[in-house]
PDB file of C-alpha atoms in Angstrom:
ATOM      1  CA  MET A1077       2.996  10.341 -46.007  1.00  0.00           C
ATOM      2  CA  ASN A1078       1.841  11.782 -42.870  1.00  0.00           C
ATOM      3  CA  VAL A1079       3.371  11.389 -39.159  1.00  0.00           C
ATOM      4  CA  PHE A1080       1.371   8.944 -38.549  1.00  0.00           C
ATOM      5  CA  GLU A1081       2.252   6.634 -41.608  1.00  0.00           C
ATOM      6  CA  LEU A1082       6.211   7.618 -40.989  1.00  0.00           C
ATOM      7  CA  ASN A1083       5.598   5.956 -37.265  1.00  0.00           C
ATOM      8  CA  PRO A1084       2.992   3.042 -37.584  1.00  0.00           C
ATOM      9  CA  ASP A1085       4.311   1.829 -34.119  1.00  0.00           C
ATOM     10  CA  TYR A1086       3.251   4.490 -31.735  1.00  0.00           C
ATOM     11  CA  ILE A1087      -0.515   3.801 -31.385  1.00  0.00           C
ATOM     12  CA  ALA A1088       0.046  -0.017 -32.183  1.00  0.00           C
ATOM     13  CA  ILE A1089       2.336  -0.380 -29.064  1.00  0.00           C
ATOM     14  CA  LYS A1090      -0.075   1.148 -26.580  1.00  0.00           C
ATOM     15  CA  GLU A1091      -2.762  -0.084 -28.159  1.00  0.00           C
ATOM     16  CA  ALA A1092      -1.129  -3.765 -28.281  1.00  0.00           C
ATOM     17  CA  TYR A1093      -0.799  -2.985 -24.037  1.00  0.00           C
ATOM     18  CA  VAL A1094      -4.463  -2.061 -23.933  1.00  0.00           C
ATOM     19  CA  THR A1095      -5.672  -4.782 -25.246  1.00  0.00           C
ATOM     20  CA  THR A1096      -3.274  -7.248 -23.400  1.00  0.00           C
ATOM     21  CA  MET A1097      -5.040  -5.513 -19.899  1.00  0.00           C
ATOM     22  CA  GLU A1098      -8.685  -5.754 -21.100  1.00  0.00           C
ATOM     23  CA  ASP A1099      -7.817  -9.580 -20.928  1.00  0.00           C
ATOM     24  CA  LYS A1100      -5.635  -9.801 -17.700  1.00  0.00           C
ATOM     25  CA  TYR A1101      -9.190  -7.793 -16.266  1.00  0.00           C
ATOM     26  CA  GLN A1102     -11.745 -10.353 -17.780  1.00  0.00           C
ATOM     27  CA  ARG A1103      -9.761 -12.841 -16.607  1.00  0.00           C
ATOM     28  CA  GLY A1104      -9.682 -11.595 -13.048  1.00  0.00           C
ATOM     29  CA  GLU A1105      -5.632 -11.354 -13.108  1.00  0.00           C
ATOM     30  CA  LEU A1106      -4.838  -7.279 -13.656  1.00  0.00           C
ATOM     31  CA  TYR A1107      -3.550  -5.648 -11.089  1.00  0.00           C
ATOM     32  CA  LEU A1108      -3.720  -1.706 -10.104  1.00  0.00           C
ATOM     33  CA  SER A1109      -0.905  -0.097  -7.654  1.00  0.00           C
ATOM     34  CA  TYR A1110      -0.812   3.521  -6.256  1.00  0.00           C
ATOM     35  CA  SER A1111       1.606   4.312  -8.475  1.00  0.00           C
ATOM     36  CA  SER A1112      -0.744   3.615 -11.439  1.00  0.00           C
ATOM     37  CA  LEU A1113      -3.843   4.956 -10.096  1.00  0.00           C
ATOM     38  CA  SER A1114      -1.837   8.412  -9.150  1.00  0.00           C
ATOM     39  CA  ASN A1115      -0.607   8.292 -12.994  1.00  0.00           C
ATOM     40  CA  PHE A1116      -4.376   7.579 -14.265  1.00  0.00           C
ATOM     41  CA  ARG A1117      -4.834  10.227 -12.137  1.00  0.00           C
ATOM     42  CA  LYS A1118      -3.545  12.866 -14.655  1.00  0.00           C
ATOM     43  CA  SER A1119      -4.793  11.371 -17.368  1.00  0.00           C
ATOM     44  CA  PRO A1120      -5.310   7.515 -19.585  1.00  0.00           C
ATOM     45  CA  LYS A1121      -2.435   8.150 -21.582  1.00  0.00           C
ATOM     46  CA  HIS A1122      -0.204   8.915 -18.538  1.00  0.00           C
ATOM     47  CA  PHE A1123      -1.121   5.937 -17.009  1.00  0.00           C
ATOM     48  CA  VAL A1124      -0.021   3.864 -20.075  1.00  0.00           C
ATOM     49  CA  ASN A1125       2.650   5.411 -20.635  1.00  0.00           C
ATOM     50  CA  TYR A1126       3.830   4.410 -16.795  1.00  0.00           C
ATOM     51  CA  LYS A1127       3.366   0.849 -18.007  1.00  0.00           C
ATOM     52  CA  LEU A1128       5.096   0.771 -21.125  1.00  0.00           C
ATOM     53  CA  PHE A1129       7.678   2.881 -20.019  1.00  0.00           C
ATOM     54  CA  GLY A1130       8.110   3.339 -16.420  1.00  0.00           C
ATOM     55  CA  THR A1131       9.844   6.221 -15.306  1.00  0.00           C
ATOM     56  CA  ASP A1132      12.960   7.960 -16.428  1.00  0.00           C
ATOM     57  CA  ASP A1133      14.509   8.750 -13.454  1.00  0.00           C
ATOM     58  CA  THR A1134      15.885   5.061 -12.821  1.00  0.00           C
ATOM     59  CA  ASP A1135      18.676   6.333 -10.614  1.00  0.00           C
ATOM     60  CA  SER A1136      16.508   7.872  -7.891  1.00  0.00           C
ATOM     61  CA  ILE A1137      14.502   4.604  -7.794  1.00  0.00           C
ATOM     62  CA  LEU A1138      17.674   2.287  -7.791  1.00  0.00           C
ATOM     63  CA  LEU A1139      18.404   4.650  -4.491  1.00  0.00           C
ATOM     64  CA  GLY A1140      14.656   4.046  -3.128  1.00  0.00           C
ATOM     65  CA  LYS A1141      15.274   0.847  -3.231  1.00  0.00           C
ATOM     66  CA  VAL A1142      18.744   0.346  -1.913  1.00  0.00           C
ATOM     67  CA  LEU A1143      17.258   2.783   0.755  1.00  0.00           C
ATOM     68  CA  HIS A1144      14.617   0.551   1.603  1.00  0.00           C
ATOM     69  CA  CYS A1145      16.843  -2.672   1.757  1.00  0.00           C
ATOM     70  CA  LEU A1146      19.346  -1.090   4.027  1.00  0.00           C
ATOM     71  CA  VAL A1147      16.216   0.126   6.880  1.00  0.00           C
ATOM     72  CA  LEU A1148      13.871  -2.365   6.563  1.00  0.00           C
ATOM     73  CA  GLU A1149      15.332  -5.708   4.912  1.00  0.00           C
ATOM     74  CA  PRO A1150      18.995  -5.213   6.239  1.00  0.00           C
ATOM     75  CA  GLN A1151      19.496  -8.807   5.817  1.00  0.00           C
ATOM     76  CA  ASN A1152      18.604  -9.333   2.106  1.00  0.00           C
ATOM     77  CA  PHE A1153      20.943  -6.735   1.327  1.00  0.00           C
ATOM     78  CA  ASP A1154      23.577  -8.951  -0.050  1.00  0.00           C
ATOM     79  CA  LYS A1155      21.431 -11.234  -1.563  1.00  0.00           C
ATOM     80  CA  THR A1156      19.951  -8.602  -3.533  1.00  0.00           C
ATOM     81  CA  TYR A1157      22.189  -5.907  -4.383  1.00  0.00           C
ATOM     82  CA  ALA A1158      26.008  -5.968  -5.957  1.00  0.00           C
ATOM     83  CA  ILE A1159      28.017  -2.382  -5.200  1.00  0.00           C
ATOM     84  CA  ALA A1160      30.343  -2.149  -8.679  1.00  0.00           C
ATOM     85  CA  PRO A1161      34.067  -1.431  -8.096  1.00  0.00           C
ATOM     86  CA  GLU A1162      35.804   1.906  -8.534  1.00  0.00           C
ATOM     87  CA  CYS A1163      37.788   1.546 -11.252  1.00  0.00           C
ATOM     88  CA  ASP A1164      38.332   2.794 -14.693  1.00  0.00           C
ATOM     89  CA  ARG A1165      36.726   0.557 -17.546  1.00  0.00           C
ATOM     90  CA  ARG A1166      38.956   2.049 -20.170  1.00  0.00           C
ATOM     91  CA  THR A1167      41.686   0.388 -19.203  1.00  0.00           C
ATOM     92  CA  LYS A1168      42.352  -3.320 -19.678  1.00  0.00           C
ATOM     93  CA  ASP A1169      43.229  -3.657 -15.560  1.00  0.00           C
ATOM     94  CA  GLY A1170      40.080  -1.767 -15.378  1.00  0.00           C
ATOM     95  CA  LYS A1171      37.449  -3.966 -17.848  1.00  0.00           C
ATOM     96  CA  ALA A1172      38.899  -7.544 -16.147  1.00  0.00           C
ATOM     97  CA  THR A1173      38.662  -5.716 -12.666  1.00  0.00           C
ATOM     98  CA  TYR A1174      34.435  -4.741 -13.552  1.00  0.00           C
ATOM     99  CA  ASN A1175      34.233  -8.263 -15.493  1.00  0.00           C
ATOM    100  CA  ALA A1176      35.411 -10.313 -12.589  1.00  0.00           C
ATOM    101  CA  PHE A1177      32.732  -8.421 -10.460  1.00  0.00           C
ATOM    102  CA  LEU A1178      30.450  -9.182 -13.144  1.00  0.00           C
ATOM    103  CA  GLU A1179      30.502 -12.036 -13.521  1.00  0.00           C
ATOM    104  CA  SER A1180      30.169 -12.703  -9.453  1.00  0.00           C
ATOM    105  CA  SER A1181      26.989 -10.867  -9.207  1.00  0.00           C
ATOM    106  CA  LYS A1182      24.807 -12.496 -11.713  1.00  0.00           C
ATOM    107  CA  ASP A1183      21.769 -12.375 -10.471  1.00  0.00           C
ATOM    108  CA  LYS A1184      22.180  -9.405  -8.225  1.00  0.00           C
ATOM    109  CA  THR A1185      21.058  -5.484  -9.090  1.00  0.00           C
ATOM    110  CA  VAL A1186      24.113  -3.656  -9.558  1.00  0.00           C
ATOM    111  CA  VAL A1187      24.662  -0.347  -7.450  1.00  0.00           C
ATOM    112  CA  SER A1188      27.217   2.007  -8.310  1.00  0.00           C
ATOM    113  CA  ASN A1189      29.524   3.315  -5.698  1.00  0.00           C
ATOM    114  CA  SER A1190      27.707   7.172  -5.297  1.00  0.00           C
ATOM    115  CA  ILE A1191      24.438   5.399  -5.011  1.00  0.00           C
ATOM    116  CA  TYR A1192      25.114   3.136  -2.220  1.00  0.00           C
ATOM    117  CA  THR A1193      26.713   5.755  -0.184  1.00  0.00           C
ATOM    118  CA  SER A1194      24.511   8.262  -0.836  1.00  0.00           C
ATOM    119  CA  ALA A1195      21.535   5.075   0.887  1.00  0.00           C
ATOM    120  CA  VAL A1196      24.150   4.745   3.556  1.00  0.00           C
ATOM    121  CA  GLU A1197      24.088   8.265   4.848  1.00  0.00           C
ATOM    122  CA  MET A1198      20.293   8.244   4.171  1.00  0.00           C
ATOM    123  CA  ALA A1199      19.854   5.286   6.243  1.00  0.00           C
ATOM    124  CA  ILE A1200      22.150   5.817   8.579  1.00  0.00           C
ATOM    125  CA  SER A1201      20.031   9.176   9.605  1.00  0.00           C
ATOM    126  CA  VAL A1202      16.355   7.536   9.888  1.00  0.00           C
ATOM    127  CA  LEU A1203      17.678   5.026  12.009  1.00  0.00           C
ATOM    128  CA  SER A1204      19.313   7.552  14.040  1.00  0.00           C
ATOM    129  CA  ASN A1205      16.227  10.052  13.878  1.00  0.00           C
ATOM    130  CA  GLU A1206      14.809   9.710  17.401  1.00  0.00           C
ATOM    131  CA  GLN A1207      10.987   9.981  15.820  1.00  0.00           C
ATOM    132  CA  SER A1208      11.788   7.489  13.072  1.00  0.00           C
ATOM    133  CA  LYS A1209      13.382   5.038  14.635  1.00  0.00           C
ATOM    134  CA  ALA A1210      10.749   4.894  17.532  1.00  0.00           C
ATOM    135  CA  LEU A1211       8.046   3.677  14.534  1.00  0.00           C
ATOM    136  CA  LEU A1212      10.475   1.594  12.885  1.00  0.00           C
ATOM    137  CA  ASP A1213      11.904  -0.366  15.918  1.00  0.00           C
ATOM    138  CA  SER A1214       7.893  -0.660  17.396  1.00  0.00           C
ATOM    139  CA  ALA A1215       6.758  -2.047  14.132  1.00  0.00           C
ATOM    140  CA  LEU A1216       5.138  -5.510  14.065  1.00  0.00           C
ATOM    141  CA  PHE A1217       5.497  -5.887  10.722  1.00  0.00           C
ATOM    142  CA  LYS A1218       8.030  -4.510   7.594  1.00  0.00           C
ATOM    143  CA  GLU A1219       7.262  -4.586   4.120  1.00  0.00           C
ATOM    144  CA  LYS A1220       4.399  -6.564   4.456  1.00  0.00           C
ATOM    145  CA  ARG A1221       2.555  -7.654   1.161  1.00  0.00           C
ATOM    146  CA  VAL A1222      -1.232  -6.979   0.688  1.00  0.00           C
ATOM    147  CA  ASP A1223      -3.399  -8.371  -1.776  1.00  0.00           C
ATOM    148  CA  TRP A1224      -6.680  -6.770  -1.798  1.00  0.00           C
ATOM    149  CA  GLU A1225     -10.330  -5.530  -3.601  1.00  0.00           C
ATOM    150  CA  ARG A1226     -11.974  -2.827  -3.857  1.00  0.00           C
ATOM    151  CA  HIS A1227     -14.353  -1.665  -5.867  1.00  0.00           C
ATOM    152  CA  GLY A1228     -14.137  -4.076  -8.515  1.00  0.00           C
ATOM    153  CA  PHE A1229     -10.429  -3.988  -8.934  1.00  0.00           C
ATOM    154  CA  LYS A1230      -7.315  -6.214  -7.438  1.00  0.00           C
ATOM    155  CA  PHE A1231      -4.697  -4.159  -5.945  1.00  0.00           C
ATOM    156  CA  LEU A1232      -0.652  -4.959  -4.976  1.00  0.00           C
ATOM    157  CA  SER A1233       0.612  -2.999  -2.210  1.00  0.00           C
ATOM    158  CA  PHE A1234       3.830  -3.283   0.314  1.00  0.00           C
ATOM    159  CA  LEU A1235       3.752  -1.212   3.002  1.00  0.00           C
ATOM    160  CA  ASP A1236       6.899  -0.514   4.315  1.00  0.00           C
ATOM    161  CA  ALA A1237       6.089  -0.536   8.121  1.00  0.00           C
ATOM    162  CA  GLU A1238       3.143  -1.252  10.182  1.00  0.00           C
ATOM    163  CA  GLY A1239       2.402  -1.407  14.078  1.00  0.00           C
ATOM    164  CA  GLU A1240      -0.388  -1.731  16.126  1.00  0.00           C
ATOM    165  CA  ASP A1241      -1.717   1.446  15.901  1.00  0.00           C
ATOM    166  CA  TYR A1242       0.163   2.701  12.859  1.00  0.00           C
ATOM    167  CA  VAL A1243       1.560   2.596   9.305  1.00  0.00           C
ATOM    168  CA  VAL A1244       4.748   3.780   8.060  1.00  0.00           C
ATOM    169  CA  ASP A1245       6.382   4.699   4.378  1.00  0.00           C
ATOM    170  CA  LEU A1246       9.226   5.609   4.311  1.00  0.00           C
ATOM    171  CA  LYS A1247      10.104   8.085   0.897  1.00  0.00           C
ATOM    172  CA  SER A1248      12.919   9.395  -0.390  1.00  0.00           C
ATOM    173  CA  MET A1249      12.827  13.252  -1.059  1.00  0.00           C
ATOM    174  CA  PRO A1250      14.659  16.070  -2.832  1.00  0.00           C
ATOM    175  CA  ASP A1251      14.595  18.130   0.380  1.00  0.00           C
ATOM    176  CA  ALA A1252      13.247  17.098   3.990  1.00  0.00           C
ATOM    177  CA  ASP A1253      12.138  20.241   4.908  1.00  0.00           C
ATOM    178  CA  PRO A1254       9.505  19.760   5.876  1.00  0.00           C
ATOM    179  CA  LYS A1255       7.175  22.761   4.348  1.00  0.00           C
ATOM    180  CA  LYS A1256       9.049  21.414   1.482  1.00  0.00           C
ATOM    181  CA  VAL A1257       7.840  18.050   1.644  1.00  0.00           C
ATOM    182  CA  GLN A1258       4.495  18.763   2.835  1.00  0.00           C
ATOM    183  CA  ARG A1259       4.427  20.354  -0.474  1.00  0.00           C
ATOM    184  CA  GLU A1260       5.529  16.989  -1.916  1.00  0.00           C
ATOM    185  CA  ILE A1261       3.507  15.302  -0.166  1.00  0.00           C
ATOM    186  CA  LEU A1262       0.286  16.463  -1.964  1.00  0.00           C
ATOM    187  CA  SER A1263       1.738  16.897  -5.209  1.00  0.00           C
ATOM    188  CA  ARG A1264       3.070  13.332  -5.036  1.00  0.00           C
ATOM    189  CA  CYS A1265      -0.952  12.598  -3.784  1.00  0.00           C
ATOM    190  CA  LEU A1266       0.719  10.855  -1.107  1.00  0.00           C
ATOM    191  CA  TRP A1267      -2.565  11.170   0.691  1.00  0.00           C
ATOM    192  CA  LEU A1268      -3.788   8.886  -2.195  1.00  0.00           C
ATOM    193  CA  GLN A1269      -1.046   6.112  -1.513  1.00  0.00           C
ATOM    194  CA  GLY A1270      -1.630   6.275   2.857  1.00  0.00           C
ATOM    195  CA  GLY A1271      -5.671   6.065   2.182  1.00  0.00           C
ATOM    196  CA  MET A1272      -5.554   2.687   0.050  1.00  0.00           C
ATOM    197  CA  TYR A1273      -3.145   1.349   2.319  1.00  0.00           C
ATOM    198  CA  LEU A1274      -5.235   2.145   5.304  1.00  0.00           C
ATOM    199  CA  GLU A1275      -8.318   0.645   2.831  1.00  0.00           C
ATOM    200  CA  ALA A1276      -5.803  -2.563   2.045  1.00  0.00           C
ATOM    201  CA  ILE A1277      -5.770  -3.700   5.522  1.00  0.00           C
ATOM    202  CA  ASP A1278      -9.359  -2.125   6.174  1.00  0.00           C
ATOM    203  CA  GLN A1279      -8.168  -0.726   9.805  1.00  0.00           C
ATOM    204  CA  ASP A1280      -8.002   2.500  11.172  1.00  0.00           C
ATOM    205  CA  LYS A1281      -4.734   3.575  12.251  1.00  0.00           C
ATOM    206  CA  ASP A1282      -2.078   6.875  11.965  1.00  0.00           C
ATOM    207  CA  TYR A1283       0.077   7.066   8.463  1.00  0.00           C
ATOM    208  CA  TYR A1284       3.133   8.336   9.262  1.00  0.00           C
ATOM    209  CA  ILE A1285       5.059   9.362   6.391  1.00  0.00           C
ATOM    210  CA  ILE A1286       9.199   9.084   7.196  1.00  0.00           C
ATOM    211  CA  ALA A1287      11.372  11.948   4.914  1.00  0.00           C
ATOM    212  CA  VAL A1288      15.187  11.536   3.795  1.00  0.00           C
ATOM    213  CA  ASP A1289      17.029  13.459   1.225  1.00  0.00           C
ATOM    214  CA  LYS A1290      20.625  12.470   0.229  1.00  0.00           C
ATOM    215  CA  LYS A1291      22.426  14.672   2.753  1.00  0.00           C
ATOM    216  CA  GLY A1292      21.048  12.905   5.678  1.00  0.00           C
ATOM    217  CA  ASN A1293      18.376  15.302   6.643  1.00  0.00           C
ATOM    218  CA  VAL A1294      15.279  13.399   7.735  1.00  0.00           C
ATOM    219  CA  SER A1295      11.469  14.721   8.859  1.00  0.00           C
ATOM    220  CA  VAL A1296       8.450  12.895   9.916  1.00  0.00           C
ATOM    221  CA  HIS A1297       4.937  14.071   9.093  1.00  0.00           C
ATOM    222  CA  LEU A1298       1.220  12.702  10.127  1.00  0.00           C
ATOM    223  CA  LEU A1299      -1.141  12.451   7.615  1.00  0.00           C
ATOM    224  CA  MET A1300      -4.250  14.156   9.343  1.00  0.00           C
ATOM    225  CA  LYS A1301      -7.134  11.582   9.264  1.00  0.00           C
ATOM    226  CA  SER A1302      -9.146  14.102   7.408  1.00  0.00           C
ATOM    227  CA  LEU A1303      -6.507  14.114   4.122  1.00  0.00           C
ATOM    228  CA  ILE A1304      -6.797  10.432   5.053  1.00  0.00           C
ATOM    229  CA  GLU A1305     -10.264  10.240   3.991  1.00  0.00           C
ATOM    230  CA  TYR A1306     -10.248  12.656   1.283  1.00  0.00           C
ATOM    231  CA  GLY A1307      -8.016   9.988  -0.618  1.00  0.00           C
ATOM    232  CA  LYS A1308     -10.093   7.439   0.217  1.00  0.00           C
ATOM    233  CA  SER A1309     -12.812   9.119  -1.450  1.00  0.00           C
ATOM    234  CA  GLU A1310     -10.068  10.027  -4.194  1.00  0.00           C
ATOM    235  CA  PHE A1311      -9.353   6.535  -4.549  1.00  0.00           C
ATOM    236  CA  LYS A1312     -13.258   5.780  -4.560  1.00  0.00           C
ATOM    237  CA  ARG A1313     -13.344   8.335  -7.600  1.00  0.00           C
ATOM    238  CA  LEU A1314     -10.082   6.714  -9.682  1.00  0.00           C
ATOM    239  CA  CYS A1315     -11.585   3.341  -9.421  1.00  0.00           C
ATOM    240  CA  GLY A1316     -15.138   4.513 -10.938  1.00  0.00           C
ATOM    241  CA  ASP A1317     -12.506   6.993 -13.848  1.00  0.00           C
ATOM    242  CA  PHE A1318     -10.729   3.362 -14.627  1.00  0.00           C
ATOM    243  CA  GLU A1319     -13.927   1.447 -15.238  1.00  0.00           C
ATOM    244  CA  ASP A1320     -15.623   4.021 -16.867  1.00  0.00           C
ATOM    245  CA  CYS A1321     -12.272   3.662 -19.520  1.00  0.00           C
ATOM    246  CA  LEU A1322     -12.400   0.367 -19.649  1.00  0.00           C
ATOM    247  CA  SER A1323     -15.923   0.716 -21.075  1.00  0.00           C
ATOM    248  CA  THR A1324     -15.042   3.713 -23.093  1.00  0.00           C
ATOM    249  CA  ASN A1325     -11.610   2.711 -24.944  1.00  0.00           C
ATOM    250  CA  SER A1326     -10.093   6.577 -24.023  1.00  0.00           C
ATOM    251  CA  TRP A1327      -6.919   5.312 -22.746  1.00  0.00           C
ATOM    252  CA  LEU A1328      -5.105   7.129 -25.927  1.00  0.00           C
ATOM    253  CA  LYS A1329      -6.511  10.810 -24.379  1.00  0.00           C
ATOM    254  CA  SER A1330      -4.610  13.010 -22.386  1.00  0.00           C
ATOM    255  CA  TYR A1331      -5.396  15.793 -20.141  1.00  0.00           C
ATOM    256  CA  GLU A1332      -8.450  16.729 -22.379  1.00  0.00           C
ATOM    257  CA  TYR A1333     -10.371  13.330 -20.432  1.00  0.00           C
ATOM    258  CA  ARG A1334     -10.143  15.134 -17.004  1.00  0.00           C
ATOM    259  CA  SER A1335     -11.542  18.521 -18.447  1.00  0.00           C
ATOM    260  CA  HIS A1336     -15.321  18.722 -19.703  1.00  0.00           C
ATOM    261  CA  ASN A1337     -15.376  18.969 -23.367  1.00  0.00           C
ATOM    262  CA  GLY A1338     -11.800  18.749 -24.009  1.00  0.00           C
ATOM    263  CA  ILE A1339     -11.186  22.736 -22.680  1.00  0.00           C
ATOM    264  CA  TYR A1340      -9.857  23.956 -19.889  1.00  0.00           C
ATOM    265  CA  PRO A1341     -11.220  27.810 -19.821  1.00  0.00           C
ATOM    266  CA  ILE A1342      -8.857  30.615 -17.875  1.00  0.00           C
ATOM    267  CA  ASP A1343      -9.998  33.532 -16.648  1.00  0.00           C
ATOM    268  CA  LYS A1344      -8.556  36.772 -15.309  1.00  0.00           C
ATOM    269  CA  PRO A1345      -7.714  35.960 -11.275  1.00  0.00           C
ATOM    270  CA  GLN A1346      -9.132  37.884  -8.160  1.00  0.00           C
ATOM    271  CA  TYR A1347      -5.014  39.825  -7.679  1.00  0.00           C
ATOM    272  CA  ASN A1348      -3.851  42.079 -10.205  1.00  0.00           C
ATOM    273  CA  ILE A1349      -1.924  40.550 -13.136  1.00  0.00           C
TER     274      ILE A1349
END
């Protein structure tokens, strides 16, 4: 037997998802997002794996969600989240305490005390920073849902905050040092998100990113017009590639999809090795 025969479900699970996705597209029920397109930008396989398995860094995702709620929708925090008690669940009393907590927290997302403490530190820092506070205080909308269509596809986006002439995106970062955030903005394709969100509202507004790290350091960044325009053009290109994948069924391709013939040539650099 070979590895395919030993693992018959490996390909079948992905093919089943692709079939479901294509059916949704034909029925006009397929919605894309910045997260799905940024994964598709790496390769079709990255997109499928993201849709099937999400991301491994669940603690960071939960921290970001708690941060957003504390900053943008604090009135909803107690309805949505429950902070786990600090108790030793190896003991009888600890188990009883924790089980009672779970019983009283049904339909809420459980948050560890450490994640909550970090989120509070970050939220207070964002709301204490002069620049980020001014942007958030002047916002007309927070956590604004936008359903929109462009280039033949439907999209669902949530704008963290929108003012009269600007849009704000709140991001948890490993380090809020401005130079490091700029690298994160480029490597995480946040300029693509900016371009998509301004396409979503179909308005020419300034686009700010509020970066905050776990230590409570904050820096605010304005994405320049040229970078936003590049994001819009890349967005259009990715929609074209996505349509190509739908027609050629190339969803299991990895990095070879982005190369000319499946091969990446590499030459001696201009500098000495």
